[in-house]
Amino acid sequence: MSGLTDLTLRQALDALGTRKISSEELTGGYIAAIEAARPLNAFVLETPEKALEMARASDHRRASAEAGPLDGVPLGIKDLFCTEGVQTTAGSRILGTFTPTYESTVTSQLWRDGAVMVGKLNLDEFAMGSSNETSAFGPVVSPWRRQGDDAPLTPGGSSGGSAAAVAAGLCLGATATDTGGSIRQPAAFTGTVGIKPTYGRCSRWGVVAFASSLDQAGPIARTVEDAAILLKSMSGHDPKDSTSLNTEVPDFPAFVGKSVKGLRIGIPKEYRIEGMSPEIDALWEQGIAWLRDAGCEIVEVSLPHTRYALPAYYIVAPAEASSNLARYDGMRYGLRVEGGNLTETYEKSRAAGFGEEVKRRILIGTYVLSAGYYDAYYLRALKVRRRIADDFTAAFGKVDALLTPTAPSAAFALGENAEDPVAMYLNDIFTVTVNLAGLPGMSVPAGLDAQGLPLGLQLIGRPLDEGLLFSLGGAIEKAAGFSSKPARWW
Amino acid sequence: MAIDAATVRKVAKLARIAEPEARIDPLAQELTGIMAWIEQLAEVDVEGVEPMTSAVSMSAPLRDDVVTEGGDPERVLSNAPRRAGDFFVVPKVVE
């Protein structure tokens, strides 16, 4: 059946519900698409047999009228989520052949609701990167190319596999995670929708940890409604995560299409950074005009500590990472390289297992936490973090949500920013503030640049106000009428 | 503040990562560059500001002190690089 992989998740659910298609057919279509798309390197592991088994079980549930809200829908899983009996790598060599004996809470909720897993998606090693180039399994290649140019582009990172797979039609949606922008920047680069919910909305249990006070799971999908459907299944209180919020999960899809008339939208003036591409600036103005046309009131707001967010992040995140990644010692699971004694075994295993960017961040984290530097760096960064969060609290006293660009540029070529770590870190300049403050943020595709590459707009909400973001995102999606897909070259 | 080769060696030792001698100077340069960029945090007035350790202000939840899972050595040991019976085999710790 042609066009099977062109359906949105909502359309596929409707077609499955009316028995126009079976999950086995739909899943088979995606398995074929995945096989044909291997040049993208989006998957670390394809699981076609498991997918077909899950699809047949779903068809059986439909036949006995026991279908869940995601029944029969093929999804890709970022390889940071532990999946029982299916190898999980975190994009690193240090996990060796690690095969979890448990399922992450988020993925278990997707399976509870009937979804089908087509495979594990490539990512930056331990989600540390903005271009997918730090993956031990090679970078994901974006399905998008500049017009008249074959140069391979980054799909963004760290959830590059998730974004590329959704954009290329290899799954109906994907799980992703976001510590500094890892859901939103890849979504912007690939013309997909990505939402990082409020910190604590999705359980972190069974998700390989990077920086625990910043990490949040969320979906990448083709439409705002699809993202809302997925987030609803992924969210909810989990006693196994002590920072999981014990609060009701709203019916997110019901917010899509709601009127946004009368909402006050803040435009943070500090996000007009020097050297921002004129195209991004124009897109932002266009977004403002769309929301004004939809009845929103536009208000300029100030977030004065914005410029300190990235440097604060590059203390807080590596500090937490150096502590979290201490567990990879080659003793109980993962790679072990034997040395002459215990310490040497640790040192050799970690040297062989971690890539350069991960080592760099562990060293920075160890340095800023070490005796004599703790107060000057780590404690100061935590205070600056409070300042950044307070800026948002003040802004949300005046407005209901904020509108900004998602990233300072369109997708760049693989290798383009590889030499200078700080230049790479600047990709997250508009997204990282949201993680530091624990707020929900969503990227919505809003247009193409002159070279034919997608650009995204970011919406930022108050804590637990994802519903409003879905309403606003839906309004932007409708006004933008974004329907571009990458021209197939693979 | 410049991070010299001796500091890189010390930090790598603390982090239990064997960095080859050829990587020490390049790492010193990279880390110095990153820390120089981070120095701008010194400009922020943080007098009297409470450090923010968590994105949500909540106290740690408590649960009953009971066994919830366990008695399953096969699952615990299934990824062990080396095992003997129901034990992990690790390098000798006490000489």
Coordinates of C-alpha atoms in Angstrom, one line a residue:
Chain A
M1 CA 0.0 0.0 0.0
S2 CA 1.7 3.2 -1.1
G3 CA 1.5 6.3 1.0
L4 CA 1.3 4.2 4.1
T5 CA 4.4 5.9 5.6
D6 CA 3.0 9.4 4.6
L7 CA 0.3 9.3 7.2
T8 CA 0.6 11.3 10.4
L9 CA 0.3 9.5 13.7
R10 CA -3.2 10.8 14.1
Q11 CA -4.2 9.6 10.6
A12 CA -2.6 6.2 11.2
L13 CA -4.5 5.8 14.5
D14 CA -7.7 6.6 12.6
A15 CA -7.0 4.2 9.8
L16 CA -6.0 1.5 12.3
G17 CA -9.2 2.2 14.3
T18 CA -11.5 1.8 11.3
R19 CA -9.5 -1.3 10.3
K20 CA -8.6 0.2 6.9
I21 CA -5.0 -0.9 7.6
S22 CA -3.5 -3.3 10.0
S23 CA -0.5 -2.6 12.3
E24 CA 1.3 -5.4 10.5
E25 CA 0.9 -3.7 7.2
L26 CA 1.9 -0.3 8.6
T27 CA 4.9 -1.7 10.5
G28 CA 6.0 -3.7 7.4
G29 CA 5.9 -0.4 5.4
Y30 CA 8.2 1.2 8.0
I31 CA 10.6 -1.7 8.2
A32 CA 11.0 -1.4 4.4
A33 CA 11.6 2.4 4.7
I34 CA 14.2 1.8 7.4
E35 CA 16.1 -0.7 5.3
A36 CA 16.1 1.7 2.4
A37 CA 17.4 4.5 4.6
R38 CA 20.6 3.0 6.0
P39 CA 22.7 5.8 4.4
L40 CA 21.2 8.1 7.1
N41 CA 22.7 6.0 9.9
A42 CA 19.7 7.0 12.0
F43 CA 19.4 3.6 13.8
V44 CA 22.0 2.0 16.1
L45 CA 19.8 -1.1 16.1
E46 CA 16.9 -2.1 13.9
T47 CA 14.4 -4.5 15.6
P48 CA 12.2 -5.6 12.7
E49 CA 11.3 -9.0 14.2
K50 CA 10.3 -7.5 17.5
A51 CA 8.3 -4.8 15.6
L52 CA 6.3 -7.4 13.6
E53 CA 5.6 -9.4 16.7
M54 CA 4.4 -6.3 18.6
A55 CA 2.3 -5.3 15.5
R56 CA 0.6 -8.7 15.3
A57 CA -0.2 -8.5 19.0
S58 CA -1.6 -5.1 18.4
D59 CA -3.8 -6.3 15.6
H60 CA -5.0 -9.0 17.9
R61 CA -6.0 -6.4 20.5
R62 CA -7.8 -4.4 17.9
A63 CA -9.7 -7.5 16.8
S64 CA -10.8 -8.0 20.4
A65 CA -11.6 -4.3 21.0
E66 CA -8.9 -3.9 23.6
A67 CA -6.8 -1.3 21.8
G68 CA -4.8 1.3 23.7
P69 CA -4.4 5.0 22.7
L70 CA -1.3 4.3 20.6
D71 CA -2.2 0.8 19.5
G72 CA -0.2 -0.4 16.5
V73 CA 1.8 2.8 15.9
P74 CA 5.5 2.2 14.9
L75 CA 7.9 4.3 17.0
G76 CA 11.6 4.8 17.2
I77 CA 13.4 4.9 20.6
K78 CA 16.4 7.0 21.3
D79 CA 19.1 4.6 22.4
L80 CA 19.3 6.3 25.8
F81 CA 16.2 4.6 27.0
C82 CA 16.8 1.1 28.5
T83 CA 14.7 -1.5 26.7
E84 CA 14.4 -4.9 28.3
G85 CA 16.2 -7.6 26.3
V86 CA 17.3 -5.1 23.6
Q87 CA 20.9 -3.8 23.6
T88 CA 21.2 -0.2 24.8
T89 CA 24.3 1.8 24.0
A90 CA 23.8 5.5 24.8
G91 CA 25.9 6.1 21.7
S92 CA 29.0 4.9 23.6
R93 CA 31.5 2.1 23.4
I94 CA 31.7 1.9 27.2
L95 CA 28.3 0.1 27.6
G96 CA 29.8 -2.7 25.5
T97 CA 27.0 -5.3 24.9
F98 CA 24.9 -4.0 27.8
T99 CA 21.4 -5.5 27.5
P100 CA 19.0 -4.1 30.1
T101 CA 17.0 -6.6 32.2
Y102 CA 14.4 -3.8 32.7
E103 CA 12.4 -1.3 30.7
S104 CA 12.5 2.5 31.2
T105 CA 9.3 3.9 32.6
V106 CA 8.6 6.1 29.6
T107 CA 9.0 3.3 27.0
S108 CA 7.0 0.9 29.2
Q109 CA 4.1 3.4 29.1
L110 CA 4.3 3.5 25.3
W111 CA 4.1 -0.3 25.1
R112 CA 1.3 -0.2 27.7
D113 CA -0.6 2.0 25.3
G114 CA 0.0 -0.4 22.4
A115 CA 2.9 1.2 20.5
V116 CA 5.3 -0.8 18.3
M117 CA 9.1 -0.4 18.5
V118 CA 11.0 -0.4 15.2
G119 CA 14.5 0.1 16.6
K120 CA 16.9 2.1 18.7
L121 CA 18.0 5.5 17.4
N122 CA 21.4 7.0 17.1
L123 CA 22.5 9.9 19.3
D124 CA 25.5 11.9 20.5
E125 CA 27.4 9.8 23.0
F126 CA 25.6 10.1 26.3
A127 CA 23.5 12.8 24.7
M128 CA 26.5 15.1 24.8
G129 CA 26.6 17.0 21.5
S130 CA 24.6 19.2 19.2
S131 CA 25.4 17.5 15.8
N132 CA 25.4 13.8 16.4
E133 CA 29.1 13.7 15.6
T134 CA 30.1 12.4 19.0
S135 CA 28.2 9.1 18.6
A136 CA 30.5 6.1 18.8
F137 CA 28.6 4.7 15.8
G138 CA 29.2 7.5 13.4
P139 CA 27.0 10.6 12.8
V140 CA 23.4 10.5 11.6
V141 CA 23.2 12.2 8.2
S142 CA 20.2 14.6 7.9
P143 CA 17.6 13.6 5.2
W144 CA 17.7 17.3 4.3
R145 CA 20.2 18.8 1.9
R146 CA 20.9 22.4 0.7
Q147 CA 19.4 23.1 -2.7
G148 CA 21.9 22.0 -5.4
D149 CA 24.4 20.8 -2.9
D150 CA 25.2 17.2 -1.8
A151 CA 27.2 18.1 1.3
P152 CA 26.0 15.9 4.2
L153 CA 24.3 18.0 6.9
T154 CA 23.8 17.4 10.6
P155 CA 20.3 16.6 11.8
G156 CA 21.3 18.3 15.0
G157 CA 21.8 16.7 18.4
S158 CA 21.8 15.0 20.6
S159 CA 18.4 13.4 19.4
G160 CA 19.6 13.4 15.8
G161 CA 18.6 9.9 15.1
S162 CA 15.1 10.6 16.4
A163 CA 14.7 13.8 14.4
A164 CA 16.1 12.3 11.2
A165 CA 14.0 9.1 11.4
V166 CA 10.8 11.1 11.9
A167 CA 11.7 13.6 9.1
A168 CA 12.6 10.8 6.7
G169 CA 9.4 8.8 7.4
L170 CA 11.1 5.9 9.2
C171 CA 8.7 6.0 12.1
L172 CA 5.5 7.8 13.1
G173 CA 7.2 9.5 16.1
A174 CA 10.2 9.0 18.4
T175 CA 11.3 9.3 21.9
A176 CA 14.0 11.9 22.6
T177 CA 15.7 13.6 25.5
D178 CA 16.7 17.2 26.2
T179 CA 19.4 18.4 28.6
G180 CA 20.3 21.7 26.9
G181 CA 18.3 21.6 23.7
S182 CA 18.6 18.0 22.4
I183 CA 15.0 17.7 21.5
R184 CA 14.3 21.2 20.2
Q185 CA 17.4 21.9 18.1
P186 CA 17.2 18.6 16.1
A187 CA 13.5 19.2 15.6
A188 CA 14.2 22.7 14.2
F189 CA 17.0 21.4 11.9
T190 CA 14.7 18.7 10.4
G191 CA 11.3 20.4 10.1
T192 CA 9.7 18.3 12.9
V193 CA 7.9 19.1 16.2
G194 CA 9.7 18.5 19.4
I195 CA 8.7 19.3 23.0
K196 CA 10.7 19.1 26.2
P197 CA 8.1 19.1 28.9
T198 CA 8.4 20.6 32.4
Y199 CA 11.2 19.0 34.5
G200 CA 9.6 16.0 36.3
R201 CA 6.7 15.5 33.8
C202 CA 8.3 12.4 32.3
S203 CA 10.1 9.8 34.5
R204 CA 13.9 9.6 34.2
W205 CA 13.9 6.1 35.5
G206 CA 15.6 3.8 33.0
V207 CA 17.0 6.7 30.9
V208 CA 20.8 6.7 30.9
A209 CA 21.7 9.8 33.0
F210 CA 23.7 12.7 31.7
A211 CA 22.9 15.7 34.0
S212 CA 20.1 14.6 36.3
S213 CA 18.8 18.1 37.3
L214 CA 18.4 19.0 33.6
D215 CA 17.5 15.8 31.7
Q216 CA 13.9 15.4 30.5
A217 CA 12.4 13.0 28.0
G218 CA 9.9 14.1 25.3
P219 CA 8.7 13.2 21.8
I220 CA 9.7 14.3 18.3
A221 CA 6.8 14.0 15.8
R222 CA 5.6 15.2 12.5
T223 CA 2.8 17.5 13.8
V224 CA 1.9 19.3 17.0
E225 CA -1.1 17.0 17.5
D226 CA 1.1 13.9 17.1
A227 CA 3.6 15.3 19.7
A228 CA 0.7 15.9 22.1
I229 CA -0.6 12.3 21.7
L230 CA 2.9 10.9 22.4
L231 CA 3.6 13.2 25.3
K232 CA 0.3 12.2 27.0
S233 CA 1.5 8.5 27.0
M234 CA 5.0 9.3 28.1
S235 CA 4.0 11.6 31.0
G236 CA 3.0 10.7 34.6
H237 CA 4.1 10.2 38.1
D238 CA 6.6 7.5 38.8
P239 CA 7.6 6.6 42.3
K240 CA 10.9 5.2 41.0
D241 CA 12.1 8.7 40.0
S242 CA 12.3 10.9 43.1
T243 CA 11.9 14.1 41.0
S244 CA 8.9 12.9 39.1
L245 CA 6.0 15.3 39.6
N246 CA 2.9 13.8 41.3
T247 CA 0.4 15.7 39.3
E248 CA -2.4 14.9 36.8
V249 CA -1.5 14.5 33.1
P250 CA -3.8 16.8 31.1
D251 CA -5.4 15.6 27.8
F252 CA -2.7 17.3 25.7
P253 CA -4.2 16.6 22.3
A254 CA -7.4 18.4 23.3
F255 CA -5.4 21.7 23.5
V256 CA -4.4 21.5 19.8
G257 CA -6.7 23.8 17.8
K258 CA -7.9 25.8 20.9
S259 CA -8.2 29.5 20.4
V260 CA -5.1 31.5 21.5
K261 CA -7.0 34.8 21.4
G262 CA -6.2 37.2 24.2
L263 CA -3.0 35.4 25.3
R264 CA 0.0 37.6 26.0
I265 CA 3.1 36.5 24.3
G266 CA 6.5 37.7 25.5
I267 CA 9.4 38.5 23.1
P268 CA 12.6 38.4 25.1
K269 CA 14.8 41.3 23.8
E270 CA 18.1 39.6 24.9
Y271 CA 17.4 36.8 22.3
R272 CA 18.2 39.3 19.5
I273 CA 21.9 38.3 19.6
E274 CA 24.6 39.9 17.6
G275 CA 25.4 38.1 14.4
M276 CA 22.0 36.2 14.2
S277 CA 21.1 35.3 10.7
P278 CA 18.7 37.8 9.1
E279 CA 16.6 34.9 8.0
I280 CA 16.1 33.7 11.6
D281 CA 15.3 37.3 12.6
A282 CA 12.7 37.5 9.7
L283 CA 11.2 34.2 10.7
W284 CA 10.8 35.4 14.3
E285 CA 9.0 38.5 13.0
Q286 CA 6.8 36.3 10.9
G287 CA 6.0 34.2 14.0
I288 CA 5.1 37.3 16.0
A289 CA 2.8 38.4 13.1
W290 CA 1.1 35.0 13.0
L291 CA 0.4 35.0 16.7
R292 CA -0.8 38.7 16.6
D293 CA -3.2 37.7 13.7
A294 CA -4.4 34.8 15.9
G295 CA -5.4 37.4 18.5
C296 CA -2.4 37.3 20.8
E297 CA -1.1 40.4 22.4
I298 CA 2.7 40.8 21.9
V299 CA 4.7 42.2 24.8
E300 CA 8.5 42.8 24.9
V301 CA 10.1 41.3 28.0
S302 CA 13.5 41.2 29.4
L303 CA 15.5 38.1 30.6
P304 CA 18.7 40.0 31.6
H305 CA 20.8 36.9 32.5
T306 CA 20.3 35.1 29.2
R307 CA 23.9 35.5 28.1
Y308 CA 25.1 33.7 31.3
A309 CA 23.0 30.6 30.7
L310 CA 25.4 28.7 28.5
P311 CA 28.5 29.2 30.7
A312 CA 26.5 28.3 33.7
Y313 CA 25.2 25.2 31.9
Y314 CA 28.8 24.2 31.0
I315 CA 29.6 24.0 34.7
V316 CA 26.4 22.4 36.0
A317 CA 26.0 19.8 33.3
P318 CA 29.6 18.5 33.2
A319 CA 29.7 18.5 37.1
E320 CA 26.6 16.3 37.2
A321 CA 27.9 14.2 34.3
S322 CA 31.3 13.6 35.9
S323 CA 29.4 12.2 38.9
N324 CA 26.8 10.2 36.9
L325 CA 29.4 8.7 34.6
A326 CA 31.5 7.5 37.5
R327 CA 29.4 4.3 37.5
Y328 CA 31.1 3.2 34.2
D329 CA 34.0 1.4 35.8
G330 CA 34.0 -2.0 33.9
M331 CA 33.1 -4.0 37.0
R332 CA 29.4 -4.9 36.8
Y333 CA 28.5 -4.3 33.1
G334 CA 29.9 -2.7 30.0
L335 CA 33.4 -2.6 28.6
R336 CA 36.3 -3.8 30.8
V337 CA 40.0 -3.4 29.7
E338 CA 42.2 -5.3 32.2
G339 CA 45.1 -3.4 33.8
G340 CA 47.7 -4.4 36.4
N341 CA 45.5 -3.5 39.3
L342 CA 42.1 -2.1 40.1
T343 CA 42.8 1.6 39.4
E344 CA 44.6 0.7 36.1
T345 CA 41.6 -1.3 35.1
Y346 CA 39.3 1.6 35.8
E347 CA 41.5 4.0 33.9
K348 CA 42.0 1.8 30.9
S349 CA 38.4 0.8 30.6
R350 CA 37.2 4.5 30.8
A351 CA 39.9 5.7 28.4
A352 CA 38.9 3.0 25.8
G353 CA 35.2 3.4 26.4
F354 CA 34.5 7.1 26.4
G355 CA 34.9 9.4 23.3
E356 CA 36.7 12.7 23.3
E357 CA 33.8 15.0 24.0
V358 CA 32.6 12.9 26.9
K359 CA 36.1 12.8 28.4
R360 CA 36.4 16.5 28.0
R361 CA 33.1 17.1 29.9
I362 CA 34.1 14.6 32.6
L363 CA 37.4 16.4 33.1
I364 CA 35.7 19.8 33.2
G365 CA 33.1 18.5 35.7
T366 CA 35.8 16.9 37.9
Y367 CA 37.8 20.1 37.8
V368 CA 35.0 22.5 38.8
L369 CA 34.0 20.1 41.6
S370 CA 37.6 19.6 42.9
A371 CA 39.0 21.2 46.1
G372 CA 39.6 24.9 45.8
Y373 CA 37.3 25.4 42.7
Y374 CA 33.9 24.3 44.1
D375 CA 32.8 27.7 45.4
A376 CA 34.4 29.7 42.6
Y377 CA 32.8 27.7 39.8
Y378 CA 30.1 25.2 40.8
L379 CA 28.4 27.1 43.6
R380 CA 28.6 30.4 41.6
A381 CA 27.0 28.6 38.6
L382 CA 24.1 27.4 40.8
K383 CA 23.5 30.9 41.9
V384 CA 23.5 32.2 38.3
R385 CA 21.1 29.4 37.5
R386 CA 18.7 30.8 40.2
R387 CA 19.1 34.3 38.6
I388 CA 18.1 32.8 35.2
A389 CA 15.1 31.0 36.7
D390 CA 14.0 34.2 38.5
D391 CA 14.2 36.1 35.1
F392 CA 11.6 33.7 33.8
T393 CA 9.4 34.0 36.9
A394 CA 9.4 37.8 36.5
A395 CA 8.5 37.5 32.7
F396 CA 5.7 35.1 33.4
G397 CA 4.2 37.7 35.7
K398 CA 3.5 39.7 32.6
V399 CA 3.0 37.2 29.8
D400 CA 1.5 33.7 29.3
A401 CA 4.3 32.3 27.0
L402 CA 7.4 33.3 25.2
L403 CA 8.3 33.1 21.5
T404 CA 11.9 32.8 20.3
P405 CA 13.9 31.2 17.5
T406 CA 14.9 27.6 18.4
A407 CA 18.4 27.8 17.1
P408 CA 20.7 30.6 15.9
S409 CA 21.1 29.0 12.4
A410 CA 19.8 26.3 10.1
A411 CA 21.5 22.9 10.0
F412 CA 25.2 23.1 9.3
A413 CA 27.4 20.6 7.5
L414 CA 28.9 17.6 9.3
G415 CA 32.4 18.6 10.3
E416 CA 31.8 22.3 10.1
N417 CA 31.8 23.1 13.8
A418 CA 33.9 20.1 15.0
E419 CA 37.1 22.0 15.8
D420 CA 35.9 24.5 18.3
P421 CA 33.9 23.1 21.3
V422 CA 32.6 26.6 22.3
A423 CA 31.3 27.3 18.8
M424 CA 29.4 24.0 18.9
Y425 CA 28.0 24.8 22.4
L426 CA 26.5 28.1 21.0
N427 CA 23.9 26.1 19.2
D428 CA 22.0 25.7 22.4
I429 CA 22.0 29.5 23.2
F430 CA 18.2 29.8 22.9
T431 CA 17.3 26.4 24.4
V432 CA 19.5 25.9 27.4
T433 CA 17.9 28.6 29.6
V434 CA 14.7 26.5 29.5
N435 CA 16.5 23.4 31.0
L436 CA 18.2 25.5 33.7
A437 CA 14.8 26.9 34.8
G438 CA 13.0 23.5 34.3
L439 CA 10.3 24.9 32.0
P440 CA 8.5 23.4 29.1
G441 CA 9.7 24.3 25.6
M442 CA 8.6 23.3 22.2
S443 CA 10.0 23.7 18.7
V444 CA 7.6 24.1 15.8
P445 CA 8.7 24.1 12.1
A446 CA 7.9 27.5 10.7
G447 CA 9.6 27.8 7.3
L448 CA 12.5 27.2 5.0
D449 CA 15.6 29.3 4.6
A450 CA 17.0 30.5 1.2
Q451 CA 18.9 27.2 0.8
G452 CA 15.7 25.1 1.4
L453 CA 16.5 24.1 5.0
P454 CA 13.9 24.0 7.8
L455 CA 13.8 26.6 10.5
G456 CA 12.0 26.4 13.8
L457 CA 10.4 28.7 16.4
Q458 CA 10.4 27.9 20.1
L459 CA 7.6 28.4 22.5
I460 CA 8.4 28.5 26.2
G461 CA 5.7 28.1 28.9
R462 CA 5.2 28.3 32.6
P463 CA 5.8 25.1 34.6
L464 CA 3.2 22.4 33.7
D465 CA 1.7 24.6 31.0
E466 CA 2.5 22.3 28.1
G467 CA -1.2 22.4 27.1
L468 CA -0.9 26.1 26.3
L469 CA 2.2 25.4 24.2
F470 CA 0.2 22.8 22.2
S471 CA -2.5 25.5 21.5
L472 CA 0.1 28.1 20.5
G473 CA 2.2 25.5 18.5
G474 CA -1.0 24.5 16.7
A475 CA -1.7 28.1 15.8
I476 CA 1.8 28.6 14.4
E477 CA 1.7 25.3 12.6
K478 CA -1.6 26.3 11.0
A479 CA -0.4 29.7 10.0
A480 CA 2.9 28.5 8.7
G481 CA 1.3 25.7 6.7
F482 CA 4.6 23.9 6.8
S483 CA 4.4 20.8 4.7
S484 CA 7.9 20.5 3.3
K485 CA 9.6 17.1 3.3
P486 CA 13.2 16.3 2.4
A487 CA 13.6 15.2 -1.2
R488 CA 14.6 11.6 -1.1
W489 CA 18.2 11.0 -2.1
W490 CA 19.0 7.9 -0.1
Chain B
M1 CA 42.5 30.9 34.4
A2 CA 45.0 28.7 32.5
I3 CA 44.8 25.0 33.1
D4 CA 48.3 23.6 32.8
A5 CA 49.5 20.1 32.0
A6 CA 50.0 19.1 35.7
T7 CA 46.4 20.1 36.4
V8 CA 45.1 18.0 33.5
R9 CA 47.1 15.0 34.8
K10 CA 45.7 15.5 38.3
V11 CA 42.1 15.8 37.1
A12 CA 42.4 12.8 34.7
K13 CA 43.7 10.8 37.7
L14 CA 40.7 11.9 39.8
A15 CA 38.4 11.0 37.0
R16 CA 40.1 7.6 36.5
I17 CA 40.7 8.2 32.8
A18 CA 44.1 7.2 31.4
E19 CA 44.9 10.1 29.1
P20 CA 47.9 9.4 26.8
E21 CA 50.8 11.8 27.2
A22 CA 50.2 13.1 23.7
R23 CA 46.7 14.3 24.7
I24 CA 47.8 16.2 27.8
D25 CA 48.9 19.5 26.1
P26 CA 46.0 19.6 23.7
L27 CA 43.6 19.0 26.6
A28 CA 45.2 21.7 28.6
Q29 CA 44.6 24.1 25.7
E30 CA 41.0 23.0 25.2
L31 CA 40.0 23.1 28.8
T32 CA 41.7 26.5 29.2
G33 CA 39.7 27.8 26.3
I34 CA 36.4 26.5 27.7
M35 CA 37.2 27.8 31.2
A36 CA 38.1 31.2 29.8
W37 CA 34.7 31.4 28.2
I38 CA 33.1 30.4 31.5
E39 CA 34.9 33.1 33.4
Q40 CA 32.2 35.6 32.4
L41 CA 30.1 34.2 35.2
A42 CA 32.3 36.3 37.5
E43 CA 30.4 39.4 36.2
V44 CA 27.1 38.3 37.7
D45 CA 26.1 39.8 41.0
V46 CA 25.1 36.7 43.1
E47 CA 25.3 38.4 46.5
G48 CA 22.6 36.8 48.7
V49 CA 21.3 34.4 46.0
E50 CA 20.4 30.9 47.1
P51 CA 22.1 28.3 44.9
M52 CA 19.5 26.4 42.7
T53 CA 20.1 22.7 43.0
S54 CA 16.9 21.4 41.5
A55 CA 14.6 22.6 38.8
V56 CA 11.5 22.0 41.0
S57 CA 11.3 23.0 44.6
M58 CA 10.2 19.8 46.3
S59 CA 11.4 17.8 49.3
A60 CA 12.6 14.3 48.7
P61 CA 9.7 11.9 48.8
L62 CA 9.8 9.1 51.4
R63 CA 8.7 5.5 50.9
D64 CA 8.3 2.6 53.3
D65 CA 11.6 0.9 54.1
V66 CA 10.7 -2.4 52.6
V67 CA 12.2 -4.7 49.9
T68 CA 10.6 -4.0 46.6
E69 CA 12.6 -6.2 44.3
G70 CA 15.5 -8.7 44.7
G71 CA 16.5 -12.3 44.9
D72 CA 17.3 -12.4 41.2
P73 CA 21.0 -12.9 40.8
E74 CA 20.7 -13.9 37.2
R75 CA 19.3 -10.5 36.2
V76 CA 21.8 -8.7 38.3
L77 CA 24.7 -10.6 36.8
S78 CA 23.5 -11.0 33.3
N79 CA 25.8 -8.1 32.0
A80 CA 28.9 -8.9 34.1
P81 CA 32.1 -8.7 32.2
R82 CA 33.4 -11.6 34.4
R83 CA 31.5 -13.7 36.8
A84 CA 32.0 -16.8 39.0
G85 CA 28.7 -18.4 40.1
D86 CA 26.6 -15.7 41.6
F87 CA 29.5 -13.3 42.1
F88 CA 31.2 -10.5 40.0
V89 CA 34.9 -11.2 39.4
V90 CA 36.9 -8.0 40.0
P91 CA 40.6 -7.2 40.2
K92 CA 42.2 -7.8 43.6
V93 CA 41.6 -4.8 45.9
V94 CA 43.7 -5.7 48.9
E95 CA 47.3 -6.7 48.0

